[in-house]
PDB file of C-alpha atoms in Angstrom:
ATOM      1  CA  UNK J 726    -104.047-180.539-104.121  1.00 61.00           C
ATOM      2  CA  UNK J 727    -106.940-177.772-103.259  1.00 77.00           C
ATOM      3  CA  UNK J 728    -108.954-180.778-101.170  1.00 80.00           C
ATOM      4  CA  UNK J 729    -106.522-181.335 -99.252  1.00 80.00           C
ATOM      5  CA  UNK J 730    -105.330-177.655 -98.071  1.00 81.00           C
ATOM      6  CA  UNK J 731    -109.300-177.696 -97.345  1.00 81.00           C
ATOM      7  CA  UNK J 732    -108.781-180.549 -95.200  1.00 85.00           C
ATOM      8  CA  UNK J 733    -105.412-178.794 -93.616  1.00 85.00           C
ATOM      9  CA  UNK J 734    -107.479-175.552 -92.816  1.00 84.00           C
ATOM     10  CA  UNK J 735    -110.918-177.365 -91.734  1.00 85.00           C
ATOM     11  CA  UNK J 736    -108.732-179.328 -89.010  1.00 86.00           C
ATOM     12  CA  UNK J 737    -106.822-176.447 -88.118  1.00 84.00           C
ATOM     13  CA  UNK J 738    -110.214-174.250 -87.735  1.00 84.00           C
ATOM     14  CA  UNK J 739    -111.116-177.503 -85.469  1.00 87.00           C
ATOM     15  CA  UNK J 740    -108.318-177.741 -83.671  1.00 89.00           C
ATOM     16  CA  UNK J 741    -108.758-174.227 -83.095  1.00 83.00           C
ATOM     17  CA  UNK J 742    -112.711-174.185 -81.637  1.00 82.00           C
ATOM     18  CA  UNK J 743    -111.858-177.064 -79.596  1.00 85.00           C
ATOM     19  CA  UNK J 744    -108.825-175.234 -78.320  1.00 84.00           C
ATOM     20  CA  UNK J 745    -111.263-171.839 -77.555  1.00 78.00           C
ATOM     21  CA  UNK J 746    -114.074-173.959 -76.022  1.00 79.00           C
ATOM     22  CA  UNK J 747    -111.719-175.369 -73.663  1.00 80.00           C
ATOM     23  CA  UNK J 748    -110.540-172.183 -73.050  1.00 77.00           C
ATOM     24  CA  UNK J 749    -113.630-170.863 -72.376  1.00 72.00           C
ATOM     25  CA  UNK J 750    -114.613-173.900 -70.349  1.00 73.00           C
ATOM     26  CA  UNK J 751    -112.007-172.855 -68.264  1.00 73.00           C
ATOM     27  CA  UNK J 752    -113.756-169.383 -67.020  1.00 70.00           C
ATOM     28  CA  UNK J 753    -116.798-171.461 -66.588  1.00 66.00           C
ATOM     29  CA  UNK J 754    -118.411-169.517 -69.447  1.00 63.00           C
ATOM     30  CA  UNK J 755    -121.144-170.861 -72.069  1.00 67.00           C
ATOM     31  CA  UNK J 756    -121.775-170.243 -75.196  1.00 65.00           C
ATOM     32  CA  UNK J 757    -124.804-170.787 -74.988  1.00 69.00           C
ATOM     33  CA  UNK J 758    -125.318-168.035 -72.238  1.00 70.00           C
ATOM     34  CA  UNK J 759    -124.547-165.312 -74.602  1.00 73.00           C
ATOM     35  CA  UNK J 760    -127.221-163.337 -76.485  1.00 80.00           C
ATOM     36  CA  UNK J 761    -128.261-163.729 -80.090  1.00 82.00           C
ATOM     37  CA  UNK J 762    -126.737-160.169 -81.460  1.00 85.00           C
ATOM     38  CA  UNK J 763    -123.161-162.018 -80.171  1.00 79.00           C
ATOM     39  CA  UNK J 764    -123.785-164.857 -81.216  1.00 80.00           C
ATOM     40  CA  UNK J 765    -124.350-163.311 -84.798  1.00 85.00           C
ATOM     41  CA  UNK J 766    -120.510-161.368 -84.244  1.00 81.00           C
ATOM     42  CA  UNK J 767    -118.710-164.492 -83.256  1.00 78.00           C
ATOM     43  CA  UNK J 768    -120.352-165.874 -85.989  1.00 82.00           C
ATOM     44  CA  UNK J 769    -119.029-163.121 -88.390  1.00 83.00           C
ATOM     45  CA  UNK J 770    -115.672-163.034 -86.766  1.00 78.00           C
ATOM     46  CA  UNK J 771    -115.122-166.977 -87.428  1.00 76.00           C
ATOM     47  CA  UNK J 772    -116.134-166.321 -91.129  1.00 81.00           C
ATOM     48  CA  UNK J 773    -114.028-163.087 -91.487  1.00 78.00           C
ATOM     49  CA  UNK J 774    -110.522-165.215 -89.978  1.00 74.00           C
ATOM     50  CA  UNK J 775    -111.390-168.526 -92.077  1.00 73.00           C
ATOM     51  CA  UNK J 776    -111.552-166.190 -94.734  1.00 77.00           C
ATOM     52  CA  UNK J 777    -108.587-164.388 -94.143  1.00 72.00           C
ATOM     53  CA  UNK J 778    -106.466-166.971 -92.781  1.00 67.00           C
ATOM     54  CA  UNK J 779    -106.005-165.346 -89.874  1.00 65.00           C
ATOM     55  CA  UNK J 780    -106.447-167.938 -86.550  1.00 61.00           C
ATOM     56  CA  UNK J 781    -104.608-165.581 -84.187  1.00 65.00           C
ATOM     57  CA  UNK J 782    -106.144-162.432 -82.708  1.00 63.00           C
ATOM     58  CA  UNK J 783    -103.533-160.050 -81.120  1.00 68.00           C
ATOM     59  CA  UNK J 784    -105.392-156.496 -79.451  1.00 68.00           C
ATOM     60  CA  UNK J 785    -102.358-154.672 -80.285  1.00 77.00           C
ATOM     61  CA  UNK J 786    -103.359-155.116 -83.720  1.00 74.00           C
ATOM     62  CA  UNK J 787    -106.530-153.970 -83.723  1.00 72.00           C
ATOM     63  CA  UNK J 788    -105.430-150.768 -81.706  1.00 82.00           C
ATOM     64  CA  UNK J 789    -102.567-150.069 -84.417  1.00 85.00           C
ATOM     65  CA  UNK J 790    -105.072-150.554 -87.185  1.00 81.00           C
ATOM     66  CA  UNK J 791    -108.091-148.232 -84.718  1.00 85.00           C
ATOM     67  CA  UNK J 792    -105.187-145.423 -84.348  1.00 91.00           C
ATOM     68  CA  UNK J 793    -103.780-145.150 -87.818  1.00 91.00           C
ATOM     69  CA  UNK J 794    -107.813-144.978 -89.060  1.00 91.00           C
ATOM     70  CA  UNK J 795    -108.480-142.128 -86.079  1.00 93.00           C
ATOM     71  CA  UNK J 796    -105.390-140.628 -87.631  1.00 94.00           C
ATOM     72  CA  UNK J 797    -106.497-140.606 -91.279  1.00 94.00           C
ATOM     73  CA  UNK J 798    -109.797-139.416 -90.069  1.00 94.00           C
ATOM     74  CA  UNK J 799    -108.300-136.200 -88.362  1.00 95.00           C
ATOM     75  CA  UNK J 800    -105.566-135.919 -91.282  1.00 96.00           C
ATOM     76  CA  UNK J 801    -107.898-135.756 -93.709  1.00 95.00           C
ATOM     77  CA  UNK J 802    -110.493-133.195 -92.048  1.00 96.00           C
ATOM     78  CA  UNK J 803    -107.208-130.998 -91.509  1.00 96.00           C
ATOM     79  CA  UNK J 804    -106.731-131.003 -95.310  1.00 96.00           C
ATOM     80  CA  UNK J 805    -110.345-130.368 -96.136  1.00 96.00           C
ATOM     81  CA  UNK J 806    -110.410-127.471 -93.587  1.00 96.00           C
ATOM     82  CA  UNK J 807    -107.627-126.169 -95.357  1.00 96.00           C
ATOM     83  CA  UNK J 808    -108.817-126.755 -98.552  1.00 96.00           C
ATOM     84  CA  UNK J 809    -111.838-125.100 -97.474  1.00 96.00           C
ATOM     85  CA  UNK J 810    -110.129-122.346 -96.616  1.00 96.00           C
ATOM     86  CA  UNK J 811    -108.430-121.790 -99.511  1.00 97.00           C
ATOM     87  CA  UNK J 812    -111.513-122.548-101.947  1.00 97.00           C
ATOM     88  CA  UNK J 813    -112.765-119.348 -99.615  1.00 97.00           C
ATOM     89  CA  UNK J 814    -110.003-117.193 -99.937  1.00 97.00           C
ATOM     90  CA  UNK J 815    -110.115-117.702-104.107  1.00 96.00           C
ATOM     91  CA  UNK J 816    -113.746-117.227-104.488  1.00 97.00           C
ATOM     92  CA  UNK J 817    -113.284-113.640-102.487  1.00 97.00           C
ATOM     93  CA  UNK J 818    -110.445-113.188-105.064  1.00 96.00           C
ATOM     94  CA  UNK J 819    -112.214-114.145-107.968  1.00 96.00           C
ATOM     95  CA  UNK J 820    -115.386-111.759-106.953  1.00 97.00           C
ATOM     96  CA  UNK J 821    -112.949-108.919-106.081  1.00 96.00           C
ATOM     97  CA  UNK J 822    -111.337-109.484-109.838  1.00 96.00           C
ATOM     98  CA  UNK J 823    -114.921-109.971-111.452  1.00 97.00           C
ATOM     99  CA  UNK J 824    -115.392-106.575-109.839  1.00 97.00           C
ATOM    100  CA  UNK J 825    -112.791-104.906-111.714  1.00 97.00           C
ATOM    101  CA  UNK J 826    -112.993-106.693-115.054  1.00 96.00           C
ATOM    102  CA  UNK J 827    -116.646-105.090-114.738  1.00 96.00           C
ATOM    103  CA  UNK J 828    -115.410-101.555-113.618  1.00 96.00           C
ATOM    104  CA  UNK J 829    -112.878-101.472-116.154  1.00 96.00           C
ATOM    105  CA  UNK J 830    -115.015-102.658-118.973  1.00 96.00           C
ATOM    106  CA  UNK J 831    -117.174 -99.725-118.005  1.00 96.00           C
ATOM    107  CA  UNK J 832    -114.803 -97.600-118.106  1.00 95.00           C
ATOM    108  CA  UNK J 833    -113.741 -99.247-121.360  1.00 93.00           C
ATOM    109  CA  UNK J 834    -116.966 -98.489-122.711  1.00 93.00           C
ATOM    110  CA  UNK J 835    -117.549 -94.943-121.481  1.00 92.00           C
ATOM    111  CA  UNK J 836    -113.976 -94.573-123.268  1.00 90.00           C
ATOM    112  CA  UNK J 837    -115.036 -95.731-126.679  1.00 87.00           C
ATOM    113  CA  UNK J 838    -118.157 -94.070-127.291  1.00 86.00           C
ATOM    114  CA  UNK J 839    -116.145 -90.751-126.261  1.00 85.00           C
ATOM    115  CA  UNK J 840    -113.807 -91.310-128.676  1.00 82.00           C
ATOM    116  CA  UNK J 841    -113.188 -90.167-131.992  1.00 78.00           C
ATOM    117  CA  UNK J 842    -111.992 -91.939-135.086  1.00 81.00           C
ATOM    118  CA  UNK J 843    -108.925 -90.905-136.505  1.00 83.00           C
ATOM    119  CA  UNK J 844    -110.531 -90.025-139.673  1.00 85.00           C
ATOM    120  CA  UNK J 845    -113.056 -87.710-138.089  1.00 83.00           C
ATOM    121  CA  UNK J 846    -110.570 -86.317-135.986  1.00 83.00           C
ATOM    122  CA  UNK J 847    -108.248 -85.223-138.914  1.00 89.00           C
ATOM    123  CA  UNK J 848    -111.711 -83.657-140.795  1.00 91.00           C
ATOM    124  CA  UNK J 849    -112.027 -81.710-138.001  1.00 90.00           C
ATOM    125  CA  UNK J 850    -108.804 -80.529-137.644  1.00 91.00           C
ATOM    126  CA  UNK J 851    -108.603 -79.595-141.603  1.00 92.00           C
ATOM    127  CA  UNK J 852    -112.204 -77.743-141.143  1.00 93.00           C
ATOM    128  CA  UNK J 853    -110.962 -75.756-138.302  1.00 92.00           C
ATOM    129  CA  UNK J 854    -107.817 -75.064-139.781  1.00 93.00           C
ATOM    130  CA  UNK J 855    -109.625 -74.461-142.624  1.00 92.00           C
ATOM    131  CA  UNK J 856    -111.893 -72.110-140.500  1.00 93.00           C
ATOM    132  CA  UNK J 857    -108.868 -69.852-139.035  1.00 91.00           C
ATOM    133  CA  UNK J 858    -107.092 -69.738-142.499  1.00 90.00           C
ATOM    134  CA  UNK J 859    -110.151 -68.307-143.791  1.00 89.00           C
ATOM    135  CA  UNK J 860    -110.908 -65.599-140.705  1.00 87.00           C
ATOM    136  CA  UNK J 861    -107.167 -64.437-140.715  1.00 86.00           C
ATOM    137  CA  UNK J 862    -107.549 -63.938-144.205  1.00 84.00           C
ATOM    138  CA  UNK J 863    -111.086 -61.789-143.837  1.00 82.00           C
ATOM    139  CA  UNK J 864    -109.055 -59.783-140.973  1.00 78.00           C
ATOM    140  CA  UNK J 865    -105.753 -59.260-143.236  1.00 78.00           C
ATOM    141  CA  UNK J 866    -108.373 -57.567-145.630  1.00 78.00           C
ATOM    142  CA  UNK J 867    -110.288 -55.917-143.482  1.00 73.00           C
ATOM    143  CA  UNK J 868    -109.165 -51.870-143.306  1.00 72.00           C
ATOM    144  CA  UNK J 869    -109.766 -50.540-140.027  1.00 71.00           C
ATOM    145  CA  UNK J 870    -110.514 -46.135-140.882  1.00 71.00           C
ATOM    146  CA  UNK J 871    -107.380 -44.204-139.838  1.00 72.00           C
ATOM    147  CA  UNK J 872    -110.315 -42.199-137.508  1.00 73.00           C
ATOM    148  CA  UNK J 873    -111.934 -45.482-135.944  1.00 74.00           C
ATOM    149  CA  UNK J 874    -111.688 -45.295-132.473  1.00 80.00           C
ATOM    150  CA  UNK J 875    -112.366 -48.807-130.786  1.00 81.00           C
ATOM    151  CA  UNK J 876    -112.726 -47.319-127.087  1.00 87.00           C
ATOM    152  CA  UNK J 877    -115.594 -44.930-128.138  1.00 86.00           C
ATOM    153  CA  UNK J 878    -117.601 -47.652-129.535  1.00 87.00           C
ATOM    154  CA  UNK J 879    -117.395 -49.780-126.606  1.00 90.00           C
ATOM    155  CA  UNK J 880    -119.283 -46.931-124.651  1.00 92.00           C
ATOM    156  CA  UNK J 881    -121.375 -46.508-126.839  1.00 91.00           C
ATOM    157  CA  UNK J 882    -122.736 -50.433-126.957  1.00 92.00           C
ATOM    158  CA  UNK J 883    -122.492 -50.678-123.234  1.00 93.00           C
ATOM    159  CA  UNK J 884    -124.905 -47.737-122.855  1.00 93.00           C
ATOM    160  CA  UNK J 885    -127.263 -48.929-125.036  1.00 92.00           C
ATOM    161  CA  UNK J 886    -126.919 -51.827-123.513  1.00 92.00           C
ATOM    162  CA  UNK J 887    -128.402 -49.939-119.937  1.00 91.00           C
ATOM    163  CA  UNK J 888    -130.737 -47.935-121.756  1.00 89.00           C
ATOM    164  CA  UNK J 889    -132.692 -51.829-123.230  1.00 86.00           C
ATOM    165  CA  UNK J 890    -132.202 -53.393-119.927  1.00 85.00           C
ATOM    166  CA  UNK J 891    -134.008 -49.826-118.470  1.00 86.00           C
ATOM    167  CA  UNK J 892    -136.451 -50.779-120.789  1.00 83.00           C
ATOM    168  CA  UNK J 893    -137.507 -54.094-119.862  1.00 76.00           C
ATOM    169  CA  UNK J 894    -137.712 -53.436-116.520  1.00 64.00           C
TER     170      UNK J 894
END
């Protein structure tokens, strides 16, 4: 069965060369006329159709298959421009939010070492209350003299206040 669709397609690739030498007998052209390099194309175009079965060449083809590559081509640069882009436009986003995280884990920082534990706070807050409670207590029994006048002894510190400062001059 396979020898003899081999012997089908050799005849038909026959029937073909003898049907494209005549052809080219008929521009008066020789194959032997043509230069190694095409030679070595025809060669690899006869392989590539008995490969692929394909015995007829239409141009139109091979312009369809040209334009829709072209068009890939330019399709897919226009995506990776854009992608491009974009891939820009996040990295300048991502810097710009590494930025902040960083200022604001500065500022984070500068936060917590000026804070104060809760615990601290409230000893603080029981010493100093602690603290008043204690002066209004040492004022309540403190007994200003019925005679003590408060103005008077203001003059009298500020002037000896002059007098030292006359002094050290």
């Amino acid at each position: 069965m396979d020898n003899l669709k081999l012997q089908e397609e050799i005849n038909g690739l026959k029937t073909l060369g003898e049907h494209l030498e005549s052809q080219i007998k008929l521009v008066s052209f020789e194959l032997c006329d043509l230069p190694d390099d095409v030679l070595l194309l025809l060669d690899k175009s006869v392989e590539i159709q008995a490969q692929s079965h394909l015995h007829e060449f239409n141009l139109n083809y091979l312009r369809e298959f040209y334009y829709t590559k072209k068009r890939d081509f330019i399709e897919n640069k226009l995506i990776i421009a854009k992608q491009a882009a974009e891939l820009k436009k996040l990295k300048n986003s991502l810097e710009e939010t590494e930025k902040e995280i960083n200022t604001l884990e500065k500022f984070k920082d500068k936060v917590n070492k000026r804070l104060i534990p809760d615990a601290a706070l409230q000893r603080k807050i029981v010493n100093i209350e602690g603290q008043s409670k204690a002066l209004l207590d040492r004022q309540k029994n403190l007994k200003e003299p019925e005679d003590f006048n408060i103005e008077a002894m203001i003059d009298k510190v500020e002037t000896l206040e002059r007098r030292k400062k006359t002094n050290t001059k």
